[in-house]
């Protein structure tokens, strides 16, 4: 029996399958009514699926933490669909943020700002700041237009890779959320980029689908990038409260090899096999052949030349590791430019060991 059933928290889940671009308005109306009624819903965004509740229903927000087994001190992102929603959810918005919003919203960028009146402390773990984003997914936009702002973390059980497919949300949230809207695979496959504008200069809290270069170069503003934002856990302080927990983790132990050459990764694999371990490797298409014969299973996440493809497949690959019957997995490194910074952050945070 899983934890939800032990807590008596099993709910009857309604499942809706919709077209991502032209969702059935009848479905959106029904889910909207449920949200306003205080229900928990799983909805698609362009990054990963979210587990949402209305910001006007603090008791529903509390149930998000139970449904996910999420520590109560880890605040949620508020999802909005119109700039007007900012007036109730944030205060003292700096000029640079308004310029950034024009450039990047709707899209995979979350801004940490000073908290506005309408956001209950349940959503922000009592912090005076609030994380806000405006998703670009048509289903999320139309739904939030109807419901108003939604507090939502990623729709995974805490600690697991974020859900990027219909299968992932069913696995994690069936019996935990009241409604699930399955709109197929998400577009980016990694979460939004989070930048903290409540301090000066602004700080990158989590690299994500929006390349940080796009923000710094286009706007000409400085954003502080630390080892924490690159995913190194030993450097951790509780900057984004969520950063202090191990994340995205398959049950299979994962070694991330930061050396560039695939020959180095082969060496590590052969060493593990000499210890009698069954080994999987996470690699790119270009290198897949190098591992034939050297490891037991090869998981290809895409081309090194297209890091968006790698990002899109990454969480599915991490989940797949547990189904391969291996003792340990090794991941290659990817270039840390653009969305590559998010890929490496997620791999390091999922790792049981990093070889530098
Ligand atoms: O792409 C995304 O951002 C997805 C989709 C569903 O929108 N959401 C998502 O939420 O990834 P979640 O809860 O899995 O990650 C939110 C992160 C956590 O690390 C949390 O600690 C941080 O945002 N966060 C939230 N509010 C914050 C605040 N006021 N200050 C600093 N960090 C905050
Ligand atoms: Mg999450």
Coordinates of C-alpha atoms and ligand atoms in Angstrom, one line a residue:
X1 CA 0.0 0.0 0.0
X2 CA 1.5 3.4 -0.9
X3 CA 1.6 6.4 1.3
X4 CA -1.5 8.1 -0.2
X5 CA -3.6 5.1 0.8
X6 CA -2.1 4.9 4.2
X7 CA -3.1 8.5 4.8
X8 CA -6.5 7.7 3.5
X9 CA -5.9 10.3 0.8
X10 CA -7.0 8.3 -2.2
X11 CA -9.3 10.2 -4.4
X12 CA -11.4 9.3 -7.4
X13 CA -9.6 10.6 -10.4
X14 CA -11.3 11.9 -13.6
X15 CA -9.1 11.5 -16.7
X16 CA -9.6 13.8 -19.7
X17 CA -7.6 13.4 -22.9
X18 CA -7.5 16.6 -25.0
X19 CA -5.9 18.0 -28.1
X20 CA -3.0 20.3 -27.0
X21 CA -3.8 23.0 -29.5
X22 CA -7.6 22.7 -29.6
X23 CA -8.8 21.4 -26.2
X24 CA -12.5 20.6 -25.9
X25 CA -14.1 23.7 -24.2
X26 CA -16.5 21.4 -22.4
X27 CA -13.6 19.7 -20.6
X28 CA -12.0 23.0 -19.7
X29 CA -15.3 24.2 -18.2
X30 CA -15.7 21.1 -16.1
X31 CA -12.1 21.2 -14.8
X32 CA -12.4 24.9 -14.1
X33 CA -15.5 24.4 -12.0
X34 CA -13.7 21.7 -10.1
X35 CA -10.8 24.0 -9.4
X36 CA -13.1 26.7 -8.1
X37 CA -14.7 24.0 -6.0
X38 CA -11.3 23.4 -4.3
X39 CA -10.2 20.3 -6.3
X40 CA -6.6 19.3 -7.3
X41 CA -5.9 19.1 -11.0
X42 CA -3.0 17.9 -13.2
X43 CA -2.6 20.2 -16.2
X44 CA -0.1 20.5 -19.1
X45 CA 2.4 23.3 -19.5
X46 CA 5.0 23.7 -22.2
X47 CA 7.7 22.6 -19.7
X48 CA 6.3 19.7 -17.5
X49 CA 2.9 18.9 -16.1
X50 CA 1.7 20.8 -13.0
X51 CA -0.4 19.8 -10.0
X52 CA -2.6 22.8 -9.5
X53 CA -5.1 24.4 -7.1
X54 CA -6.7 27.8 -7.0
X55 CA -4.8 30.4 -5.0
X56 CA -8.2 31.4 -3.5
X57 CA -8.5 27.9 -1.9
X58 CA -5.7 27.6 0.7
X59 CA -7.1 24.2 2.0
X60 CA -6.7 22.8 -1.6
X61 CA -3.1 24.2 -1.7
X62 CA -2.3 22.3 1.5
X63 CA -3.6 19.1 -0.1
X64 CA -1.0 19.6 -3.0
X65 CA 1.8 19.0 -0.5
X66 CA 0.1 15.8 0.8
X67 CA -0.6 14.4 -2.7
X68 CA 3.0 14.9 -3.7
X69 CA 4.6 14.0 -0.4
X70 CA 6.2 17.4 -0.7
X71 CA 8.0 19.1 2.3
X72 CA 5.8 22.0 3.5
X73 CA 8.7 24.4 3.4
X74 CA 9.1 24.1 -0.4
X75 CA 7.0 27.0 -2.0
X76 CA 5.0 26.6 -5.1
X77 CA 4.9 28.6 -8.4
X78 CA 1.9 30.7 -9.1
X79 CA 0.7 30.3 -12.7
X80 CA -1.1 33.2 -14.3
X81 CA -2.5 33.8 -17.8
X82 CA -2.7 37.6 -18.0
X83 CA -0.5 40.4 -16.9
X84 CA -3.4 41.8 -14.8
X85 CA -3.0 38.7 -12.5
X86 CA 0.4 40.3 -11.5
X87 CA -1.4 43.2 -9.8
X88 CA -2.8 40.9 -7.1
X89 CA 0.0 38.4 -6.9
X90 CA 3.2 40.6 -6.7
X91 CA 4.2 44.1 -5.5
X92 CA 7.1 46.5 -6.2
X93 CA 7.9 45.1 -9.6
X94 CA 11.2 46.6 -10.9
X95 CA 11.4 48.2 -14.4
X96 CA 13.8 45.5 -15.7
X97 CA 11.1 42.9 -14.8
X98 CA 8.5 44.6 -16.9
X99 CA 10.9 44.6 -19.9
X100 CA 11.7 41.0 -19.3
X101 CA 8.0 40.1 -19.1
X102 CA 7.4 41.7 -22.5
X103 CA 10.2 39.6 -24.0
X104 CA 9.7 36.2 -22.3
X105 CA 6.0 35.8 -21.3
X106 CA 4.1 33.7 -21.9
X107 CA 7.0 31.2 -21.7
X108 CA 9.2 29.0 -19.5
X109 CA 10.5 31.7 -17.2
X110 CA 9.5 32.1 -13.5
X111 CA 10.2 35.3 -11.7
X112 CA 10.6 35.6 -7.9
X113 CA 9.1 38.9 -6.8
X114 CA 7.7 40.4 -3.6
X115 CA 4.5 38.6 -2.6
X116 CA 1.1 40.3 -3.3
X117 CA -2.0 40.2 -1.2
X118 CA -3.9 37.5 -3.1
X119 CA -1.2 34.8 -2.6
X120 CA -1.9 32.8 0.6
X121 CA 1.1 31.9 2.8
X122 CA 0.3 28.2 2.1
X123 CA 1.6 28.7 -1.4
X124 CA 4.9 30.4 -0.5
X125 CA 5.8 28.4 2.6
X126 CA 5.3 31.6 4.5
X127 CA 8.0 33.5 2.5
X128 CA 7.6 37.2 1.7
X129 CA 8.4 36.5 -1.9
X130 CA 6.5 34.6 -4.6
X131 CA 7.5 32.7 -7.8
X132 CA 5.3 33.6 -10.7
X133 CA 5.1 32.4 -14.3
X134 CA 2.8 32.7 -17.3
X135 CA 2.8 29.3 -19.2
X136 CA 2.6 29.4 -23.0
X137 CA 0.7 26.1 -23.3
X138 CA -2.8 26.7 -24.8
X139 CA -4.5 24.4 -22.4
X140 CA -2.9 26.0 -19.3
X141 CA -3.7 29.5 -20.7
X142 CA -7.4 28.8 -21.4
X143 CA -7.8 27.0 -18.1
X144 CA -6.2 29.8 -16.0
X145 CA -8.3 32.4 -17.9
X146 CA -11.3 30.6 -16.4
X147 CA -9.9 29.7 -12.9
X148 CA -7.6 32.7 -12.1
X149 CA -4.1 32.1 -10.8
X150 CA -3.2 28.5 -9.9
X151 CA -0.5 27.5 -7.4
X152 CA 1.2 24.5 -8.9
X153 CA 4.4 22.5 -8.5
X154 CA 5.4 19.8 -11.0
X155 CA 3.0 16.9 -10.9
X156 CA 5.5 14.2 -9.8
X157 CA 5.8 12.5 -6.5
X158 CA 8.4 14.5 -4.6
X159 CA 11.9 13.5 -5.6
X160 CA 11.0 11.8 -8.8
X161 CA 11.7 13.2 -12.3
X162 CA 9.0 15.7 -13.4
X163 CA 6.3 14.3 -15.6
X164 CA 6.5 15.1 -19.3
X165 CA 4.1 12.5 -20.8
X166 CA 0.6 11.3 -20.2
X167 CA 2.0 8.0 -18.9
X168 CA 4.1 9.8 -16.2
X169 CA 1.1 11.7 -14.8
X170 CA -1.0 8.6 -14.6
X171 CA 1.8 6.7 -12.9
X172 CA 2.4 9.5 -10.3
X173 CA -1.0 11.2 -9.8
X174 CA -3.8 8.7 -10.4
X175 CA -5.7 8.4 -7.1
X176 CA -4.0 11.6 -5.8
X177 CA -5.4 14.4 -8.1
X178 CA -9.1 14.9 -8.7
X179 CA -8.8 15.7 -12.4
X180 CA -6.0 14.8 -14.9
X181 CA -5.8 16.6 -18.3
X182 CA -3.6 14.6 -20.6
X183 CA -2.6 16.6 -23.6
X184 CA 0.3 14.4 -24.7
X185 CA 4.0 15.1 -24.4
X186 CA 5.1 18.5 -23.1
X187 CA 7.2 20.6 -25.4
X188 CA 10.4 21.4 -23.5
X189 CA 10.7 18.5 -21.1
X190 CA 12.5 20.4 -18.4
X191 CA 11.0 23.0 -16.0
X192 CA 11.0 26.7 -16.3
X193 CA 14.1 28.9 -15.6
X194 CA 13.7 30.7 -12.2
X195 CA 15.3 34.1 -11.7
X196 CA 15.1 35.9 -8.3
X197 CA 14.3 39.6 -8.8
X198 CA 13.6 40.2 -5.1
X199 CA 17.4 40.9 -4.7
X200 CA 19.8 43.0 -6.6
X201 CA 21.5 41.9 -8.8
X202 CA 19.0 39.2 -9.8
X203 CA 20.0 35.6 -9.2
X204 CA 19.5 32.4 -11.3
X205 CA 17.8 30.0 -8.9
X206 CA 17.2 27.2 -11.4
X207 CA 18.3 27.0 -15.0
X208 CA 15.5 25.7 -17.2
X209 CA 13.9 25.8 -20.6
X210 CA 14.5 29.5 -21.2
X211 CA 18.2 30.0 -21.9
X212 CA 19.7 32.4 -19.4
X213 CA 21.8 33.9 -22.2
X214 CA 18.5 35.1 -23.8
X215 CA 17.8 37.1 -20.7
X216 CA 21.2 38.6 -20.0
X217 CA 22.2 39.3 -23.6
X218 CA 18.9 40.7 -24.9
X219 CA 18.2 42.8 -21.8
X220 CA 21.8 43.6 -21.0
X221 CA 21.3 42.8 -17.4
X222 CA 23.5 40.8 -15.1
X223 CA 22.2 37.6 -13.5
X224 CA 24.2 35.8 -10.9
X225 CA 24.9 32.2 -11.7
X226 CA 26.4 30.1 -8.9
X227 CA 27.5 26.5 -8.5
X228 CA 24.1 25.8 -6.8
X229 CA 22.3 26.9 -10.0
X230 CA 24.6 24.5 -11.9
X231 CA 23.3 21.7 -9.7
X232 CA 26.2 20.9 -7.4
X233 CA 24.7 19.7 -4.1
X234 CA 27.8 20.2 -1.9
X235 CA 27.6 23.9 -2.6
X236 CA 24.1 24.0 -1.3
X237 CA 22.4 26.7 0.8
X238 CA 18.7 27.0 0.9
X239 CA 18.4 29.7 -1.8
X240 CA 15.4 28.2 -3.6
X241 CA 14.1 26.1 -0.8
X242 CA 13.4 23.2 -3.2
X243 CA 17.1 23.1 -4.2
X244 CA 18.2 21.4 -0.9
X245 CA 16.4 18.1 -1.6
X246 CA 17.6 15.4 -3.9
X247 CA 15.6 15.6 -7.1
X248 CA 14.8 13.9 -10.4
X249 CA 16.2 10.8 -9.0
X250 CA 15.7 7.3 -10.4
X251 CA 15.9 4.5 -7.8
X252 CA 18.9 3.2 -9.8
X253 CA 22.2 4.8 -8.6
X254 CA 23.4 7.3 -11.2
X255 CA 27.0 8.4 -11.9
X256 CA 27.5 11.6 -13.9
X257 CA 30.8 11.7 -15.7
X258 CA 31.8 15.3 -16.3
X259 CA 34.9 14.4 -18.5
X260 CA 34.2 15.2 -22.1
X261 CA 35.4 12.1 -24.0
X262 CA 33.2 9.1 -24.3
X263 CA 36.3 7.0 -23.8
X264 CA 36.4 8.2 -20.2
X265 CA 32.8 7.1 -19.7
X266 CA 33.6 3.7 -21.3
X267 CA 36.5 3.3 -18.7
X268 CA 34.1 4.0 -15.8
X269 CA 31.6 1.5 -17.3
X270 CA 34.2 -1.2 -17.7
X271 CA 35.4 -0.7 -14.1
X272 CA 31.8 -1.2 -12.8
X273 CA 31.3 -4.3 -14.9
X274 CA 34.5 -5.8 -13.5
X275 CA 32.8 -5.4 -10.1
X276 CA 30.0 -7.6 -11.5
X277 CA 27.5 -4.8 -12.0
X278 CA 25.0 -4.5 -14.8
X279 CA 25.5 -1.1 -16.3
X280 CA 23.3 1.3 -18.4
X281 CA 24.6 4.5 -20.0
X282 CA 22.7 7.7 -20.9
X283 CA 24.2 9.1 -24.1
X284 CA 23.7 11.1 -27.2
X285 CA 23.0 9.6 -30.7
X286 CA 26.5 10.5 -31.9
X287 CA 28.2 8.4 -29.2
X288 CA 25.7 5.5 -28.9
X289 CA 27.8 3.1 -30.9
X290 CA 30.9 3.6 -28.7
X291 CA 29.1 1.8 -25.8
X292 CA 28.0 -1.3 -27.7
X293 CA 29.6 -4.2 -25.9
X294 CA 30.9 -2.0 -23.1
X295 CA 27.6 -1.6 -21.2
X296 CA 24.5 -3.7 -20.7
X297 CA 21.9 -1.1 -21.9
X298 CA 22.3 2.1 -23.9
X299 CA 19.7 4.9 -23.4
X300 CA 19.9 7.5 -26.1
X301 CA 18.4 11.0 -25.3
X302 CA 19.0 12.8 -28.6
X303 CA 21.6 14.6 -30.6
X304 CA 24.4 16.6 -29.0
X305 CA 23.7 19.1 -31.8
X306 CA 20.1 19.6 -30.6
X307 CA 20.1 20.1 -26.8
X308 CA 16.3 20.8 -26.9
X309 CA 15.8 17.2 -28.0
X310 CA 18.0 16.0 -25.2
X311 CA 16.1 18.1 -22.7
X312 CA 12.8 16.8 -24.0
X313 CA 13.8 13.2 -23.5
X314 CA 15.8 13.5 -20.3
X315 CA 13.2 12.8 -17.6
X316 CA 11.6 9.9 -19.5
X317 CA 15.2 8.5 -19.8
X318 CA 15.7 8.8 -16.0
X319 CA 12.4 7.1 -15.3
X320 CA 13.3 4.4 -17.8
X321 CA 16.5 3.5 -16.0
X322 CA 14.4 1.7 -13.3
X323 CA 12.8 -0.6 -15.8
X324 CA 16.1 -1.8 -17.4
X325 CA 17.1 -4.2 -14.7
X326 CA 20.6 -2.7 -14.2
X327 CA 22.5 -2.1 -11.0
X328 CA 23.9 1.3 -11.9
X329 CA 23.7 3.9 -14.6
X330 CA 26.2 6.3 -16.0
X331 CA 25.4 9.6 -17.7
X332 CA 27.6 11.5 -20.2
X333 CA 27.8 15.3 -19.9
X334 CA 26.3 17.8 -22.3
X335 CA 27.6 21.3 -23.2
X336 CA 26.4 23.8 -20.6
X337 CA 25.1 26.4 -23.0
X338 CA 21.5 27.4 -23.6
X339 CA 19.2 24.7 -22.3
X340 CA 22.3 22.5 -21.7
X341 CA 22.7 24.3 -18.4
X342 CA 19.3 22.9 -17.3
X343 CA 20.2 19.4 -18.6
X344 CA 23.4 19.4 -16.5
X345 CA 21.7 20.8 -13.4
X346 CA 19.1 18.0 -13.6
X347 CA 21.7 15.3 -14.1
X348 CA 23.8 16.5 -11.2
X349 CA 20.8 16.7 -8.9
X350 CA 19.7 13.2 -9.9
X351 CA 23.2 11.8 -9.4
X352 CA 24.4 9.7 -6.5
X353 CA 28.0 10.5 -7.6
X354 CA 29.6 13.1 -9.8
X355 CA 33.0 12.3 -11.4
X356 CA 34.7 15.6 -12.2
Ligands
LIG1 O1 8.2 24.6 -15.4 C1 7.9 24.7 -14.2 O2 8.4 25.6 -13.5 C2 6.9 23.7 -13.6 C3 5.6 23.9 -14.3 C4 4.5 23.0 -13.7 O3 5.2 25.2 -14.2 N1 6.8 23.9 -12.2 C5 7.8 23.5 -11.3 O4 7.4 23.7 -10.0 O5 8.8 23.1 -11.6 P1 8.2 23.0 -8.7 O6 7.4 23.3 -7.5 O7 8.5 21.6 -9.1 O8 9.5 23.9 -8.6 C6 9.4 25.2 -8.2 C7 10.7 25.6 -7.6 C8 11.1 25.0 -6.3 O9 12.5 24.6 -6.3 C9 10.8 26.1 -5.2 O10 11.6 25.9 -4.1 C10 11.1 27.3 -6.0 O11 10.6 27.0 -7.3 N2 10.4 28.5 -5.5 C11 9.0 28.7 -5.4 N3 8.8 29.8 -4.8 C12 9.9 30.4 -4.4 C13 10.3 31.6 -3.8 N4 9.4 32.5 -3.3 N5 11.7 31.8 -3.6 C14 12.6 31.0 -4.1 N6 12.3 29.8 -4.7 C15 11.0 29.5 -4.9
LIG2 MG1 9.3 19.9 -9.1

